[in-house]
CSV table of C-alpha atoms in Angstrom, one decimal:
chain,number,residue,atom,x,y,z
A,18,UNK,CA,57.0,110.3,119.4
A,19,UNK,CA,58.1,106.9,118.0
A,20,UNK,CA,61.0,106.9,120.4
A,21,UNK,CA,58.1,107.1,123.3
A,22,UNK,CA,56.0,104.8,121.8
A,23,UNK,CA,59.1,102.2,122.1
A,24,UNK,CA,59.5,103.1,125.6
A,25,UNK,CA,56.3,102.7,126.4
A,26,UNK,CA,55.9,99.1,124.6
A,27,UNK,CA,59.0,97.6,126.1
A,28,UNK,CA,57.5,98.6,129.2
A,29,UNK,CA,54.3,96.7,128.7
A,30,UNK,CA,56.5,94.2,127.6
A,31,UNK,CA,58.3,93.8,130.8
A,32,UNK,CA,55.8,94.2,132.9
A,33,UNK,CA,53.8,91.3,131.4
A,34,UNK,CA,56.8,88.9,131.4
A,35,UNK,CA,57.0,89.7,135.4
A,36,UNK,CA,53.6,88.8,135.6
A,37,UNK,CA,53.3,85.7,134.0
A,38,UNK,CA,57.1,84.7,136.7
A,39,UNK,CA,55.1,86.1,139.5
A,40,UNK,CA,57.7,85.1,142.0
A,41,UNK,CA,59.4,82.5,140.0
A,42,UNK,CA,62.6,82.6,137.6
A,43,UNK,CA,63.1,81.6,134.6
A,44,UNK,CA,66.0,79.2,134.6
A,45,UNK,CA,70.2,79.7,132.9
A,46,UNK,CA,73.0,77.9,132.5
A,47,UNK,CA,76.5,78.5,133.2
A,48,UNK,CA,79.1,76.7,131.5
A,49,UNK,CA,79.3,74.8,135.0
A,50,UNK,CA,75.7,73.6,133.7
A,51,UNK,CA,75.8,69.9,131.8
A,52,UNK,CA,73.3,71.3,128.5
A,53,UNK,CA,75.2,74.7,129.0
A,54,UNK,CA,77.2,73.9,125.1
A,55,UNK,CA,74.3,72.5,123.5
A,56,UNK,CA,72.2,75.8,124.8
A,57,UNK,CA,75.0,78.3,123.4
A,58,UNK,CA,75.5,75.9,119.9
A,59,UNK,CA,71.2,76.0,119.2
A,60,UNK,CA,70.3,79.5,120.7
A,61,UNK,CA,72.8,81.8,120.9
A,62,UNK,CA,75.1,80.2,118.3
A,63,UNK,CA,75.8,84.4,117.2
A,64,UNK,CA,77.4,84.9,120.5
A,65,UNK,CA,81.4,84.0,119.8
A,66,UNK,CA,83.7,84.1,122.4
A,67,UNK,CA,87.3,84.7,122.6
A,68,UNK,CA,89.5,83.3,125.2
A,69,UNK,CA,92.1,86.2,126.2
A,70,UNK,CA,95.3,83.1,125.7
A,71,UNK,CA,93.6,83.9,121.9
A,72,UNK,CA,94.5,87.5,122.1
A,73,UNK,CA,98.6,88.6,121.4
A,74,UNK,CA,100.0,89.6,124.6
A,75,UNK,CA,102.1,92.4,123.6
A,76,UNK,CA,97.7,94.0,122.6
A,77,UNK,CA,97.1,92.9,126.1
A,78,UNK,CA,99.9,95.2,127.4
A,79,UNK,CA,99.3,98.3,126.0
A,80,UNK,CA,95.6,98.0,126.0
A,81,UNK,CA,95.6,97.2,129.8
A,82,UNK,CA,97.9,100.2,130.3
A,83,UNK,CA,95.6,102.2,128.6
A,84,UNK,CA,93.1,101.9,130.7
A,85,UNK,CA,95.0,102.3,133.7
A,86,UNK,CA,96.4,106.0,132.2
A,87,UNK,CA,93.0,106.9,131.2
A,88,UNK,CA,91.5,106.3,134.9
A,89,UNK,CA,94.3,107.6,136.8
A,90,UNK,CA,94.0,110.8,134.7
A,91,UNK,CA,90.2,111.0,135.2
A,92,UNK,CA,88.7,110.4,131.8
A,93,UNK,CA,86.0,107.8,133.0
A,94,UNK,CA,82.6,109.9,133.8
A,95,UNK,CA,79.6,108.5,134.6
A,96,UNK,CA,77.1,110.4,132.2
A,97,UNK,CA,73.5,111.6,132.6
A,98,UNK,CA,71.0,110.0,130.8
A,99,UNK,CA,66.9,109.9,130.1
A,100,UNK,CA,65.3,106.6,130.8
A,101,UNK,CA,61.3,107.0,130.6
A,102,UNK,CA,61.0,110.4,130.8
A,103,UNK,CA,63.3,110.6,134.3
A,104,UNK,CA,67.3,111.2,134.4
A,105,UNK,CA,70.0,108.9,136.0
A,106,UNK,CA,73.7,108.7,136.5
A,107,UNK,CA,74.9,105.8,135.7
A,108,UNK,CA,76.1,103.3,137.5
A,109,UNK,CA,79.4,102.7,134.7
A,110,UNK,CA,81.8,105.3,134.0
A,111,UNK,CA,82.3,106.2,130.5
A,112,UNK,CA,84.3,107.4,127.7
A,113,UNK,CA,84.2,107.8,123.7
A,114,UNK,CA,87.1,106.7,121.4
A,115,UNK,CA,86.9,106.4,117.6
A,116,UNK,CA,87.2,108.1,114.5
A,117,UNK,CA,87.3,112.3,114.6
A,118,UNK,CA,84.4,113.8,114.2
A,119,UNK,CA,82.6,111.1,114.9
A,120,UNK,CA,79.4,111.1,117.9
A,121,UNK,CA,77.5,108.2,119.3
A,122,UNK,CA,74.5,108.8,121.1
A,123,UNK,CA,72.9,106.8,123.6
A,124,UNK,CA,69.2,106.9,126.1
A,125,UNK,CA,69.2,110.3,124.5
A,126,UNK,CA,72.3,111.2,125.3
A,127,UNK,CA,75.2,112.3,122.8
A,128,UNK,CA,79.0,111.3,123.5
A,129,UNK,CA,81.8,113.2,121.6
A,130,UNK,CA,84.6,110.9,120.3
A,131,UNK,CA,88.2,111.6,122.1
A,132,UNK,CA,89.6,111.2,118.4
A,133,UNK,CA,92.3,108.0,118.4
A,134,UNK,CA,95.6,108.8,116.4
A,135,UNK,CA,94.1,109.4,112.6
A,136,UNK,CA,95.8,110.4,109.6
A,137,UNK,CA,95.4,114.0,108.3
A,138,UNK,CA,94.3,115.1,111.6
A,139,UNK,CA,96.2,117.4,113.8
A,140,UNK,CA,95.1,115.5,117.2
A,141,UNK,CA,97.2,117.5,120.5
A,142,UNK,CA,96.7,115.4,123.6
A,143,UNK,CA,97.1,116.2,127.1
A,144,UNK,CA,99.7,113.8,127.6
A,145,UNK,CA,101.7,111.7,126.0
A,146,UNK,CA,100.2,109.1,128.2
A,147,UNK,CA,97.0,109.7,127.0
A,148,UNK,CA,98.1,109.6,123.2
A,149,UNK,CA,99.5,105.8,124.1
A,150,UNK,CA,96.0,105.2,125.2
A,151,UNK,CA,94.0,105.9,122.4
A,152,UNK,CA,96.8,104.9,119.9
A,153,UNK,CA,96.1,101.5,122.1
A,154,UNK,CA,92.4,101.3,121.2
A,155,UNK,CA,92.8,101.7,117.9
A,156,UNK,CA,95.3,99.2,118.0
A,157,UNK,CA,92.1,96.8,119.4
A,158,UNK,CA,90.2,97.9,117.3
A,159,UNK,CA,91.7,96.8,113.7
A,160,UNK,CA,92.7,93.3,115.9
A,161,UNK,CA,88.7,93.0,116.6
A,162,UNK,CA,87.7,94.0,113.2
A,163,UNK,CA,89.7,91.2,111.5
A,164,UNK,CA,88.1,88.9,114.3
A,165,UNK,CA,84.7,90.0,113.3
A,166,UNK,CA,85.6,89.4,109.4
A,167,UNK,CA,86.5,85.8,110.3
A,168,UNK,CA,83.9,85.1,112.1
A,169,UNK,CA,81.3,86.7,110.0
A,170,UNK,CA,83.4,84.8,107.1
A,171,UNK,CA,82.5,81.3,109.3
A,172,UNK,CA,79.0,81.8,110.2
A,173,UNK,CA,77.7,82.8,106.3
A,174,UNK,CA,80.3,79.6,105.2
A,175,UNK,CA,78.9,76.7,108.4
A,176,UNK,CA,74.7,78.7,106.9
A,177,UNK,CA,75.8,78.1,103.1
A,178,UNK,CA,76.6,74.6,103.9
A,179,UNK,CA,73.5,73.8,105.9
A,180,UNK,CA,71.5,75.6,103.0
A,181,UNK,CA,73.2,73.6,100.6
A,182,UNK,CA,72.9,70.2,102.0
A,183,UNK,CA,68.9,71.2,102.6
A,184,UNK,CA,69.1,72.4,98.8
A,185,UNK,CA,70.7,69.1,97.6
A,186,UNK,CA,67.7,66.9,99.3
A,187,UNK,CA,65.3,68.6,97.8
A,188,UNK,CA,66.8,68.6,94.5
A,189,UNK,CA,66.6,65.0,94.7
A,190,UNK,CA,63.2,65.4,93.9
A,191,UNK,CA,63.2,67.7,91.6
A,192,UNK,CA,64.7,67.8,87.7
A,193,UNK,CA,68.4,68.3,87.3
A,194,UNK,CA,69.7,71.7,86.4
A,195,UNK,CA,71.1,72.3,83.1
A,196,UNK,CA,74.6,72.7,82.3
A,197,UNK,CA,73.9,76.0,81.3
A,198,UNK,CA,72.0,76.5,84.1
A,199,UNK,CA,74.6,75.2,86.2
A,200,UNK,CA,77.0,77.6,85.0
A,201,UNK,CA,74.5,80.3,85.5
A,202,UNK,CA,74.5,79.7,89.2
A,203,UNK,CA,78.0,79.3,89.8
A,204,UNK,CA,79.0,82.8,88.5
A,205,UNK,CA,75.7,84.3,89.9
A,206,UNK,CA,76.7,83.1,93.8
A,207,UNK,CA,80.3,84.2,92.7
A,208,UNK,CA,79.3,87.8,92.5
A,209,UNK,CA,77.0,87.3,95.5
A,210,UNK,CA,80.5,86.1,97.9
A,211,UNK,CA,81.9,89.5,96.8
A,212,UNK,CA,79.1,91.1,97.8
A,213,UNK,CA,78.9,89.3,101.0
A,214,UNK,CA,82.5,90.2,102.1
A,215,UNK,CA,81.9,93.5,101.0
A,216,UNK,CA,78.7,93.5,103.3
A,217,UNK,CA,80.6,91.8,106.0
A,218,UNK,CA,83.8,94.1,106.1
A,219,UNK,CA,81.3,97.0,106.2
A,220,UNK,CA,79.3,95.5,109.8
A,221,UNK,CA,82.3,95.1,111.2
A,222,UNK,CA,84.0,98.9,110.7
A,223,UNK,CA,84.6,100.0,114.0
A,224,UNK,CA,84.0,103.5,114.3
A,225,UNK,CA,83.9,104.5,117.9
A,226,UNK,CA,85.0,102.3,121.6
A,227,UNK,CA,82.8,102.8,124.1
A,228,UNK,CA,85.2,102.0,127.5
A,229,UNK,CA,83.0,101.6,130.7
A,230,UNK,CA,84.5,101.3,133.9
A,231,UNK,CA,83.0,100.0,137.5
A,232,UNK,CA,84.5,99.2,140.7
A,233,UNK,CA,81.1,97.3,141.9
A,234,UNK,CA,82.5,97.7,145.7
A,235,UNK,CA,82.5,100.9,145.4
A,236,UNK,CA,78.6,101.2,144.7
A,237,UNK,CA,76.2,101.8,147.9
A,238,UNK,CA,73.8,100.1,145.5
A,239,UNK,CA,73.3,98.1,142.3
A,240,UNK,CA,70.3,96.7,140.7
A,241,UNK,CA,69.4,92.5,140.9
A,242,UNK,CA,68.3,91.1,137.9
A,243,UNK,CA,64.8,90.5,137.9
A,244,UNK,CA,64.2,87.2,135.5
A,245,UNK,CA,66.9,84.5,136.0
A,246,UNK,CA,67.9,85.7,140.1
A,247,UNK,CA,71.9,86.2,138.1
A,248,UNK,CA,72.4,88.8,141.2
A,249,UNK,CA,74.0,92.2,140.6
A,250,UNK,CA,73.6,94.4,137.4
A,251,UNK,CA,76.1,96.4,136.7
A,252,UNK,CA,74.2,97.6,133.2
A,253,UNK,CA,70.4,96.0,133.0
A,254,UNK,CA,68.8,94.1,130.1
A,255,UNK,CA,68.9,96.1,126.5
A,256,UNK,CA,69.4,96.0,123.1
A,257,UNK,CA,73.0,98.1,122.2
A,258,UNK,CA,70.9,100.7,119.9
A,259,UNK,CA,71.9,103.1,117.2
A,260,UNK,CA,74.2,100.8,115.4
A,261,UNK,CA,74.1,100.1,111.5
A,262,UNK,CA,71.8,97.5,110.9
A,263,UNK,CA,72.9,93.9,111.6
A,264,UNK,CA,76.5,95.2,112.4
A,265,UNK,CA,78.9,93.2,114.9
A,266,UNK,CA,79.8,94.3,118.6
A,267,UNK,CA,82.8,93.2,119.5
A,268,UNK,CA,83.6,93.7,123.2
A,269,UNK,CA,87.2,93.2,124.8
A,270,UNK,CA,87.2,93.1,128.7
A,271,UNK,CA,89.6,93.7,131.8
A,272,UNK,CA,88.9,92.4,135.3
A,273,UNK,CA,91.6,93.7,138.0
A,274,UNK,CA,91.6,89.8,139.5
A,275,UNK,CA,94.5,90.9,141.6
A,276,UNK,CA,93.3,93.8,143.6
A,277,UNK,CA,90.2,91.8,145.7
A,278,UNK,CA,88.9,87.4,146.5
A,279,UNK,CA,88.3,87.0,142.6
A,280,UNK,CA,87.4,83.7,142.0
A,281,UNK,CA,84.7,81.8,144.7
A,282,UNK,CA,86.7,78.0,144.8
A,283,UNK,CA,83.2,76.6,145.9
A,284,UNK,CA,81.8,74.3,143.4
A,285,UNK,CA,78.7,73.6,144.8
A,286,UNK,CA,77.4,77.3,144.6
A,287,UNK,CA,74.1,77.7,142.1
A,288,UNK,CA,74.0,79.6,139.3
A,289,UNK,CA,76.3,82.3,138.3
A,290,UNK,CA,79.9,82.7,140.7
A,291,UNK,CA,79.0,86.3,141.9
A,292,UNK,CA,82.7,86.5,142.3
A,293,UNK,CA,83.4,87.2,138.6
A,294,UNK,CA,81.9,89.4,136.0
A,295,UNK,CA,79.7,88.1,133.8
A,296,UNK,CA,77.4,88.9,130.7
A,297,UNK,CA,74.3,87.5,130.4
A,298,UNK,CA,72.3,87.0,127.6
A,299,UNK,CA,68.6,86.3,127.1
A,300,UNK,CA,65.7,85.6,123.9
A,301,UNK,CA,64.2,88.9,123.8
A,302,UNK,CA,60.7,88.6,126.1
A,303,UNK,CA,60.5,84.9,126.1
A,304,UNK,CA,60.0,83.0,129.1
A,305,UNK,CA,60.6,79.7,127.5
A,306,UNK,CA,64.2,79.6,126.4
A,307,UNK,CA,66.7,79.7,129.0
A,308,UNK,CA,69.3,82.4,129.7
A,309,UNK,CA,73.0,82.1,129.5
A,310,UNK,CA,75.6,83.6,131.8
A,311,UNK,CA,79.3,83.9,130.1
A,312,UNK,CA,81.9,84.3,132.6
A,313,UNK,CA,84.3,87.2,132.1
A,314,UNK,CA,88.2,86.7,133.1
A,315,UNK,CA,90.7,89.3,132.5
A,316,UNK,CA,91.3,89.6,128.3
A,317,UNK,CA,88.7,87.7,127.5
A,318,UNK,CA,87.0,89.0,124.1
A,319,UNK,CA,83.4,88.3,122.4
A,320,UNK,CA,81.5,89.1,119.3
A,321,UNK,CA,77.9,89.4,119.0
A,322,UNK,CA,77.4,88.9,115.3
A,323,UNK,CA,74.7,89.5,113.2
A,324,UNK,CA,71.6,90.1,114.1
A,325,UNK,CA,72.2,88.8,117.9
A,326,UNK,CA,71.9,92.3,119.0
A,327,UNK,CA,68.4,92.8,117.7
A,328,UNK,CA,66.8,89.1,118.2
A,329,UNK,CA,68.3,88.9,121.9
A,330,UNK,CA,69.0,91.5,125.1
A,331,UNK,CA,72.3,91.0,127.3
A,332,UNK,CA,73.4,92.8,130.5
A,333,UNK,CA,76.5,93.5,132.2
A,334,UNK,CA,76.4,91.0,135.9
A,335,UNK,CA,79.0,92.6,138.5
A,336,UNK,CA,81.4,90.7,139.9
A,337,UNK,CA,83.6,91.8,143.3
A,338,UNK,CA,86.1,93.6,141.0
A,339,UNK,CA,87.1,97.0,139.7
A,340,UNK,CA,86.3,96.5,135.1
A,341,UNK,CA,86.9,98.0,131.8
A,342,UNK,CA,85.5,96.9,128.9
A,343,UNK,CA,86.4,98.1,125.5
A,344,UNK,CA,83.2,97.8,123.0
A,345,UNK,CA,83.6,98.3,120.2
A,346,UNK,CA,80.6,99.6,117.6
A,347,UNK,CA,79.3,100.3,114.3
A,348,UNK,CA,77.7,103.3,115.3
A,349,UNK,CA,74.8,104.6,112.9
A,350,UNK,CA,76.0,108.6,112.7
A,351,UNK,CA,74.6,109.5,109.3
A,352,UNK,CA,73.2,112.1,111.5
A,353,UNK,CA,76.0,112.0,114.2
A,354,UNK,CA,79.5,113.4,112.2
A,355,UNK,CA,80.8,116.8,112.1
A,356,UNK,CA,80.5,116.5,108.4
A,357,UNK,CA,76.7,116.1,108.4
A,358,UNK,CA,76.2,119.1,111.0
A,359,UNK,CA,78.2,121.1,109.1
A,360,UNK,CA,76.4,120.5,105.8
A,361,UNK,CA,73.6,121.2,107.5
A,362,UNK,CA,74.4,124.4,108.6
A,363,UNK,CA,75.8,125.3,104.8
A,364,UNK,CA,72.2,124.4,103.8
A,365,UNK,CA,70.5,126.4,106.4
A,366,UNK,CA,72.5,129.6,105.4
A,367,UNK,CA,72.4,129.7,101.6
A,368,UNK,CA,69.4,131.8,102.3
A,369,UNK,CA,70.8,134.6,104.5
A,370,UNK,CA,72.5,137.1,101.7
A,371,UNK,CA,74.4,140.4,102.7
A,372,UNK,CA,74.1,143.4,101.2
A,373,UNK,CA,77.1,144.8,100.2
A,374,UNK,CA,76.6,148.7,100.5
A,375,UNK,CA,75.2,148.9,104.2
A,376,UNK,CA,76.1,145.5,104.9
A,377,UNK,CA,72.9,144.6,106.5
A,378,UNK,CA,71.5,140.9,106.6
A,379,UNK,CA,68.5,140.1,105.1
A,380,UNK,CA,66.9,136.4,103.4
A,381,UNK,CA,66.6,135.2,99.6
A,382,UNK,CA,63.3,133.6,99.6
A,383,UNK,CA,60.0,134.2,102.4
A,384,UNK,CA,59.2,130.4,100.9
A,385,UNK,CA,57.6,128.7,104.2
A,386,UNK,CA,59.3,125.5,103.4
A,387,UNK,CA,63.2,127.2,103.3
A,388,UNK,CA,62.4,128.6,106.1
A,389,UNK,CA,60.6,126.2,108.7
A,390,UNK,CA,64.4,123.9,107.2
A,391,UNK,CA,66.6,126.7,108.6
A,392,UNK,CA,64.9,126.7,111.9
A,393,UNK,CA,64.9,123.1,112.4
A,394,UNK,CA,68.9,122.9,111.4
A,395,UNK,CA,68.9,126.1,113.8
A,396,UNK,CA,67.2,123.9,116.6
A,397,UNK,CA,69.2,120.8,115.5
A,398,UNK,CA,72.9,122.7,115.7
A,399,UNK,CA,71.7,123.6,119.7
A,400,UNK,CA,69.8,121.4,121.1
A,401,UNK,CA,71.9,118.0,119.1
A,402,UNK,CA,75.4,119.5,119.3
A,403,UNK,CA,76.0,122.7,121.5
A,404,UNK,CA,74.1,122.5,124.4
A,405,UNK,CA,74.8,118.3,125.2
A,406,UNK,CA,78.6,120.1,124.5
A,407,UNK,CA,78.7,122.7,126.8
A,408,UNK,CA,77.1,120.2,128.9
A,409,UNK,CA,78.4,117.0,129.3
A,410,UNK,CA,80.8,117.0,126.1
A,411,UNK,CA,83.4,119.7,126.8
A,412,UNK,CA,85.1,117.3,130.6
A,413,UNK,CA,87.2,115.7,127.4
A,414,UNK,CA,89.4,118.2,127.3
A,415,UNK,CA,91.2,115.8,130.0
A,416,UNK,CA,92.2,114.3,127.4
A,417,UNK,CA,92.3,116.5,124.0
A,418,UNK,CA,91.0,119.9,123.2
A,419,UNK,CA,90.0,119.0,119.0
A,420,UNK,CA,86.5,119.7,119.9
A,421,UNK,CA,86.9,123.3,121.1
A,422,UNK,CA,87.2,124.4,117.1
A,423,UNK,CA,84.9,122.4,115.7
A,424,UNK,CA,82.7,123.6,118.0
A,425,UNK,CA,83.4,127.3,117.8
A,426,UNK,CA,82.5,126.9,114.4
A,427,UNK,CA,79.1,125.2,115.1
A,428,UNK,CA,78.7,128.5,117.3
A,429,UNK,CA,78.9,131.1,114.3
A,430,UNK,CA,77.1,129.1,112.2
A,431,UNK,CA,74.0,129.0,114.6
A,432,UNK,CA,74.5,132.8,115.5
A,433,UNK,CA,74.1,133.4,112.0
A,434,UNK,CA,70.7,131.4,111.9
A,435,UNK,CA,70.0,132.9,115.3
A,436,UNK,CA,69.5,136.4,113.2
A,437,UNK,CA,67.7,134.5,110.3
A,438,UNK,CA,64.8,133.8,113.3
A,439,UNK,CA,63.6,137.4,113.8
A,440,UNK,CA,64.3,138.1,110.3
A,441,UNK,CA,61.2,135.5,109.3
A,442,UNK,CA,58.9,137.7,111.7
A,443,UNK,CA,59.2,140.8,110.5
């Protein structure tokens, strides 16, 4: 119900925004505009951009070869998703790679990770090349984690300096602190800094990356950006969902620029160059602040820090060339790991007992709350795990069969809970 209410609210906001605009278009800026950097600094300061020449060349090579390997092995898939009660096939093809046993949900669709190499897990890949591709992506994940921690530290320190300047100005009109009070403040701030560091680390500890691939020239139709007139969109305006609150999203972009005419030489072009991929940003549901369109070239990275993903929306604007991206996320998967769902199954099955003589199964308790709990877990296993896996998750067997054993175990748990349901009604 909450999700439906949220979708209805978004629909109303979008309708109101488009009505206010009429046939007009909101202004937006690209790096060629004189006020671009001032707009970026004042309204989009939590967007951090890293040009490709700041990333180690060896990492570029590993990751880009990994993208091509996964495409050659047919590992990118269009997802069937549900938007506003209707089913759609995504124009972008995707694959989820990440921690073993982790899943990620977007647009009511659960994706199952192709596990990247991880100590303590026996992961058999379908080929050495796919192993190398997954290994490259965990290397990229580690690199982007370090970069995100640095960026957040810089952001927090800058904010602290600015806040301190404001406090200092205010204290000129206040009674000076005692020496004892000052020491107490210093000790307190040390504790806060230590806590902040752990907080920053947790908000950048990426557990999954959602890989995207699209060749725009193979698409029959691409939706037009409706507010600013930015052109063809590969991904519409959105907030990334089901993430740990205020966690940083990190994106590595690789457009195969040599395959087609990459960039227009025409300098008089109004707005963004349609040949080049861009990430677009706007303040959510705002018609006063100009939008931002940032060009993305081969190997560029960007970070969306802190609450940027909550206060702003972003879209991906298509260029002419095929493009891969790796979007690293701290997925909120408290209900989306094997450890969680196995724990739920064990909880439900605590109410099932076996007669040692007849081997007949029966319920230990007929208490309504316990029965209801078992029924809810039974439904969760079926509709949140088994059905999604056999409908879309099994396609990742092209990469690895790692999920087959845990899914078989879940099916066994489901069958036992299935037995409990008729027992309840007898």
